[in-house]
Amino acid sequence: QKEVEQNSGPLSVPEGAIASLNCTYSDRGSQSFFWYRQYSGKSPELIMSIYSNGDKEDGRFTAQLNKASQYVSLLIRDSQPSDSATYLCAIPGGSNYKLTFGKGTLLTVNP
Amino acid sequence: SAVISQKPSRDICQRGTSLTIQCQVDSQVTMMFWYRQQPGQSLTLIATANQGSEATYESGFVIDKFPISRPNLTFSTLTVSNMSPEDSSIYLCSVDGGDRGLEAFFGQGTRLTVV
């Protein structure tokens, strides 16, 4: 069974700092990796996807993938209070596109 | 991405009753999924709703408790049957990314409280 591990936090950073969120996974064959952001009381929102080793940047967000070490991370630069949310790592499993989610990391950005 | 409408957005139900949650998508999608998110927890897949055939349930979830319908490529329902307080959760409908890939996109969720 595929497993996805995240540090549940909470992670607290000051406004303007870099927030670093990490995720490890058990299945070496995984090819796709997703980061979701979930505000309290809301549904998850896809913010990043990454498929190849290395970095992928989108605005203030950078996803980093290292398949050899089986981890994927999300960096948030210039963190804002509006980034305060739970961040979920997800990996597809099986042939029917279902996702396995990590437990999520609660991020708080302090003004 | 597809626009996913889920209703009701919240409900408070008596134990022993059933609630049907509806999920409507604005375009045809191949895969529709139902997740549960218990308080303070991550998402757990209940089942995959298959058009034209029975849903595929994950370990720990059974059709008698969570019957699912998928009458066409844009609509699905999840029923939570014979509810107990342990069923109090957020229930989320999601669809796959289609041509975009394996990403999942979510409806706004149904917050269910069983009293």
CSV table of C-alpha atoms in Angstrom, one decimal:
chain,number,residue,atom,x,y,z
A,1,GLN,CA,0.0,0.0,0.0
A,2,LYS,CA,1.3,3.4,-1.0
A,3,GLU,CA,2.2,5.6,2.0
A,4,VAL,CA,2.7,9.3,2.1
A,5,GLU,CA,4.3,10.9,5.1
A,6,GLN,CA,4.3,14.5,6.2
A,7,ASN,CA,5.4,16.3,9.2
A,8,SER,CA,2.0,17.3,10.7
A,9,GLY,CA,3.5,20.5,12.3
A,10,PRO,CA,2.3,22.9,13.1
A,11,LEU,CA,4.9,25.0,11.3
A,12,SER,CA,5.1,28.6,12.2
A,13,VAL,CA,7.1,31.2,10.2
A,14,PRO,CA,7.2,35.0,10.3
A,15,GLU,CA,5.8,37.0,7.4
A,16,GLY,CA,8.3,37.3,4.6
A,17,ALA,CA,10.2,34.1,5.5
A,18,ILE,CA,10.6,30.9,3.5
A,19,ALA,CA,8.3,28.1,4.6
A,20,SER,CA,9.6,24.6,3.8
A,21,LEU,CA,7.2,21.7,3.7
A,22,ASN,CA,8.3,18.1,3.2
A,23,CYS,CA,6.8,14.9,2.1
A,24,THR,CA,8.2,11.4,1.7
A,25,TYR,CA,6.6,8.5,-0.1
A,26,SER,CA,7.0,4.7,-0.1
A,27,ASP,CA,6.4,3.8,-3.7
A,28,ARG,CA,9.5,4.1,-5.8
A,29,GLY,CA,7.4,3.8,-9.0
A,30,SER,CA,5.5,7.0,-8.3
A,31,GLN,CA,5.7,9.4,-11.2
A,32,SER,CA,3.4,12.3,-10.3
A,33,PHE,CA,3.3,14.4,-7.2
A,34,PHE,CA,0.8,17.0,-6.1
A,35,TRP,CA,0.6,19.7,-3.4
A,36,TYR,CA,-2.8,20.9,-2.2
A,37,ARG,CA,-3.6,23.8,0.0
A,38,GLN,CA,-6.6,23.5,2.3
A,39,TYR,CA,-7.9,26.5,4.2
A,40,SER,CA,-9.9,25.8,7.4
A,41,GLY,CA,-13.4,24.7,6.5
A,42,LYS,CA,-12.7,24.6,2.8
A,43,SER,CA,-11.9,21.9,0.3
A,44,PRO,CA,-8.4,21.2,-1.0
A,45,GLU,CA,-7.1,23.3,-3.9
A,46,LEU,CA,-4.3,22.1,-6.2
A,47,ILE,CA,-1.4,24.5,-6.1
A,48,MET,CA,1.5,22.5,-7.6
A,49,SER,CA,2.2,19.4,-9.6
A,50,ILE,CA,5.6,18.0,-10.4
A,51,TYR,CA,6.7,15.0,-12.4
A,52,SER,CA,10.5,15.3,-13.0
A,53,ASN,CA,13.4,15.4,-10.7
A,54,GLY,CA,14.5,18.9,-9.8
A,55,ASP,CA,12.7,22.2,-9.1
A,56,LYS,CA,9.5,23.6,-10.5
A,57,GLU,CA,8.7,27.2,-9.8
A,58,ASP,CA,5.3,28.9,-9.9
A,59,GLY,CA,5.3,32.4,-8.5
A,60,ARG,CA,6.2,32.2,-4.9
A,61,PHE,CA,5.9,28.5,-4.8
A,62,THR,CA,8.7,26.0,-5.7
A,63,ALA,CA,8.2,22.2,-5.7
A,64,GLN,CA,11.3,20.1,-5.4
A,65,LEU,CA,11.4,16.4,-6.3
A,66,ASN,CA,14.1,13.9,-5.5
A,67,LYS,CA,13.0,10.4,-6.7
A,68,ALA,CA,16.2,8.7,-5.5
A,69,SER,CA,15.5,9.8,-2.0
A,70,GLN,CA,11.7,9.6,-2.4
A,71,TYR,CA,10.9,13.0,-1.2
A,72,VAL,CA,9.1,16.0,-2.5
A,73,SER,CA,9.0,19.4,-0.9
A,74,LEU,CA,7.2,22.7,-1.3
A,75,LEU,CA,8.9,26.0,-0.6
A,76,ILE,CA,6.9,29.1,-0.2
A,77,ARG,CA,9.0,32.3,-0.5
A,78,ASP,CA,8.0,35.6,1.0
A,79,SER,CA,5.3,33.9,3.1
A,80,GLN,CA,2.1,35.8,3.7
A,81,PRO,CA,-0.5,35.5,6.4
A,82,SER,CA,-2.9,34.4,3.6
A,83,ASP,CA,-0.6,31.3,3.1
A,84,SER,CA,-1.7,30.0,6.5
A,85,ALA,CA,-3.4,26.7,5.7
A,86,THR,CA,-2.9,23.0,5.8
A,87,TYR,CA,-0.7,21.7,2.9
A,88,LEU,CA,-1.4,18.2,1.7
A,89,CYS,CA,1.0,16.1,-0.4
A,90,ALA,CA,-0.7,13.6,-2.7
A,91,ILE,CA,0.4,10.8,-5.0
A,92,PRO,CA,-1.6,8.8,-7.5
A,93,GLY,CA,-1.9,5.1,-6.9
A,94,GLY,CA,-3.2,2.3,-9.0
A,95,SER,CA,-4.8,2.5,-12.4
A,96,ASN,CA,-7.9,4.4,-11.6
A,97,TYR,CA,-6.3,7.8,-10.8
A,98,LYS,CA,-7.1,7.7,-7.1
A,99,LEU,CA,-4.8,9.8,-4.9
A,100,THR,CA,-3.2,8.9,-1.6
A,101,PHE,CA,-2.9,11.9,0.7
A,102,GLY,CA,-0.5,12.6,3.4
A,103,LYS,CA,-1.9,13.8,6.8
A,104,GLY,CA,-1.0,17.4,5.9
A,105,THR,CA,1.2,20.1,7.5
A,106,LEU,CA,-0.5,23.0,9.2
A,107,LEU,CA,1.4,26.2,8.3
A,108,THR,CA,0.9,29.5,10.2
A,109,VAL,CA,2.4,32.7,8.9
A,110,ASN,CA,2.7,35.3,11.6
A,111,PRO,CA,2.4,39.0,10.7
B,1,SER,CA,-10.6,22.6,-14.6
B,2,ALA,CA,-14.1,21.4,-14.2
B,3,VAL,CA,-16.6,23.2,-12.0
B,4,ILE,CA,-17.9,20.9,-9.4
B,5,SER,CA,-21.0,21.6,-7.4
B,6,GLN,CA,-21.8,19.6,-4.3
B,7,LYS,CA,-24.8,19.8,-2.1
B,8,PRO,CA,-25.8,20.1,0.6
B,9,SER,CA,-22.9,22.2,1.8
B,10,ARG,CA,-23.7,21.1,5.4
B,11,ASP,CA,-26.3,19.3,7.3
B,12,ILE,CA,-27.1,18.1,10.8
B,13,CYS,CA,-28.8,14.8,10.9
B,14,GLN,CA,-30.3,12.4,13.5
B,15,ARG,CA,-28.6,9.1,14.2
B,16,GLY,CA,-30.1,6.3,12.3
B,17,THR,CA,-31.2,8.4,9.3
B,18,SER,CA,-29.6,8.6,5.9
B,19,LEU,CA,-28.3,11.5,3.9
B,20,THR,CA,-27.7,11.7,0.1
B,21,ILE,CA,-25.0,14.0,-1.1
B,22,GLN,CA,-25.1,15.1,-4.7
B,23,CYS,CA,-22.1,16.0,-7.0
B,24,GLN,CA,-22.6,17.7,-10.3
B,25,VAL,CA,-19.8,18.5,-12.8
B,26,ASP,CA,-20.1,21.0,-15.6
B,27,SER,CA,-18.4,18.7,-18.1
B,28,GLN,CA,-18.1,15.0,-18.7
B,29,VAL,CA,-15.5,13.3,-16.6
B,30,THR,CA,-14.2,9.8,-16.6
B,31,MET,CA,-13.4,9.4,-12.9
B,32,MET,CA,-15.4,10.6,-9.9
B,33,PHE,CA,-14.3,9.9,-6.4
B,34,TRP,CA,-15.7,10.3,-2.9
B,35,TYR,CA,-13.5,11.1,0.0
B,36,ARG,CA,-14.1,11.5,3.7
B,37,GLN,CA,-12.2,13.9,5.9
B,38,GLN,CA,-12.7,13.4,9.6
B,39,PRO,CA,-12.0,16.2,12.0
B,40,GLY,CA,-8.4,17.1,12.0
B,41,GLN,CA,-7.5,14.3,9.6
B,42,SER,CA,-6.4,14.0,6.1
B,43,LEU,CA,-8.5,12.7,3.2
B,44,THR,CA,-9.5,9.1,2.9
B,45,LEU,CA,-10.9,7.7,-0.3
B,46,ILE,CA,-14.3,6.0,0.2
B,47,ALA,CA,-14.9,4.8,-3.3
B,48,THR,CA,-14.5,5.4,-7.0
B,49,ALA,CA,-17.8,6.1,-8.8
B,50,ASN,CA,-17.9,4.2,-12.1
B,51,GLN,CA,-20.4,5.2,-14.8
B,52,GLY,CA,-22.5,2.2,-15.8
B,53,SER,CA,-21.2,-0.2,-13.2
B,54,GLU,CA,-21.0,-0.6,-9.4
B,55,ALA,CA,-18.6,1.7,-7.5
B,56,THR,CA,-15.2,0.4,-6.4
B,57,TYR,CA,-14.9,0.6,-2.6
B,58,GLU,CA,-11.7,1.0,-0.6
B,59,SER,CA,-10.8,-1.2,2.3
B,60,GLY,CA,-13.0,-0.4,5.3
B,61,PHE,CA,-15.9,1.0,3.3
B,62,VAL,CA,-18.9,-1.1,2.1
B,63,ILE,CA,-21.8,-0.5,-0.2
B,64,ASP,CA,-24.5,-1.0,2.4
B,65,LYS,CA,-23.1,1.9,4.4
B,66,PHE,CA,-22.1,4.2,1.5
B,67,PRO,CA,-24.2,3.4,-1.6
B,68,ILE,CA,-23.1,5.4,-4.6
B,69,SER,CA,-24.8,6.1,-7.9
B,70,ARG,CA,-23.2,7.3,-11.1
B,71,PRO,CA,-26.0,7.5,-13.7
B,72,ASN,CA,-24.0,9.6,-16.2
B,73,LEU,CA,-20.6,11.2,-16.8
B,74,THR,CA,-21.5,14.5,-15.0
B,75,PHE,CA,-23.3,13.4,-11.9
B,76,SER,CA,-22.9,11.1,-8.8
B,77,THR,CA,-24.5,10.7,-5.4
B,78,LEU,CA,-23.1,9.3,-2.1
B,79,THR,CA,-25.5,8.2,0.6
B,80,VAL,CA,-24.4,7.9,4.2
B,81,SER,CA,-26.8,5.3,5.6
B,82,ASN,CA,-27.9,4.5,9.1
B,83,MET,CA,-25.7,7.4,10.4
B,84,SER,CA,-24.0,7.4,13.8
B,85,PRO,CA,-22.0,10.3,15.4
B,86,GLU,CA,-18.8,8.6,14.0
B,87,ASP,CA,-20.0,9.5,10.5
B,88,SER,CA,-19.6,13.2,11.4
B,89,SER,CA,-17.1,14.3,8.7
B,90,ILE,CA,-16.6,16.4,5.7
B,91,TYR,CA,-17.5,14.4,2.5
B,92,LEU,CA,-15.8,15.5,-0.7
B,93,CYS,CA,-16.5,14.7,-4.3
B,94,SER,CA,-13.6,15.0,-6.7
B,95,VAL,CA,-12.9,14.4,-10.4
B,96,ASP,CA,-9.7,13.6,-12.2
B,97,GLY,CA,-7.9,16.1,-14.3
B,98,GLY,CA,-8.9,14.5,-17.6
B,99,ASP,CA,-6.5,15.5,-20.3
B,100,ARG,CA,-4.5,17.5,-17.8
B,101,GLY,CA,-3.5,14.4,-16.0
B,102,LEU,CA,-3.9,12.7,-12.7
B,103,GLU,CA,-4.7,15.7,-10.5
B,104,ALA,CA,-7.9,15.7,-8.6
B,105,PHE,CA,-10.2,18.7,-8.3
B,106,PHE,CA,-12.7,18.9,-5.5
B,107,GLY,CA,-16.2,20.1,-4.8
B,108,GLN,CA,-16.8,22.4,-1.9
B,109,GLY,CA,-17.6,19.5,0.4
B,110,THR,CA,-20.4,18.6,2.6
B,111,ARG,CA,-20.0,19.1,6.4
B,112,LEU,CA,-22.1,16.4,8.1
B,113,THR,CA,-22.8,16.4,11.8
B,114,VAL,CA,-24.7,13.5,13.2
B,115,VAL,CA,-26.4,14.0,16.6
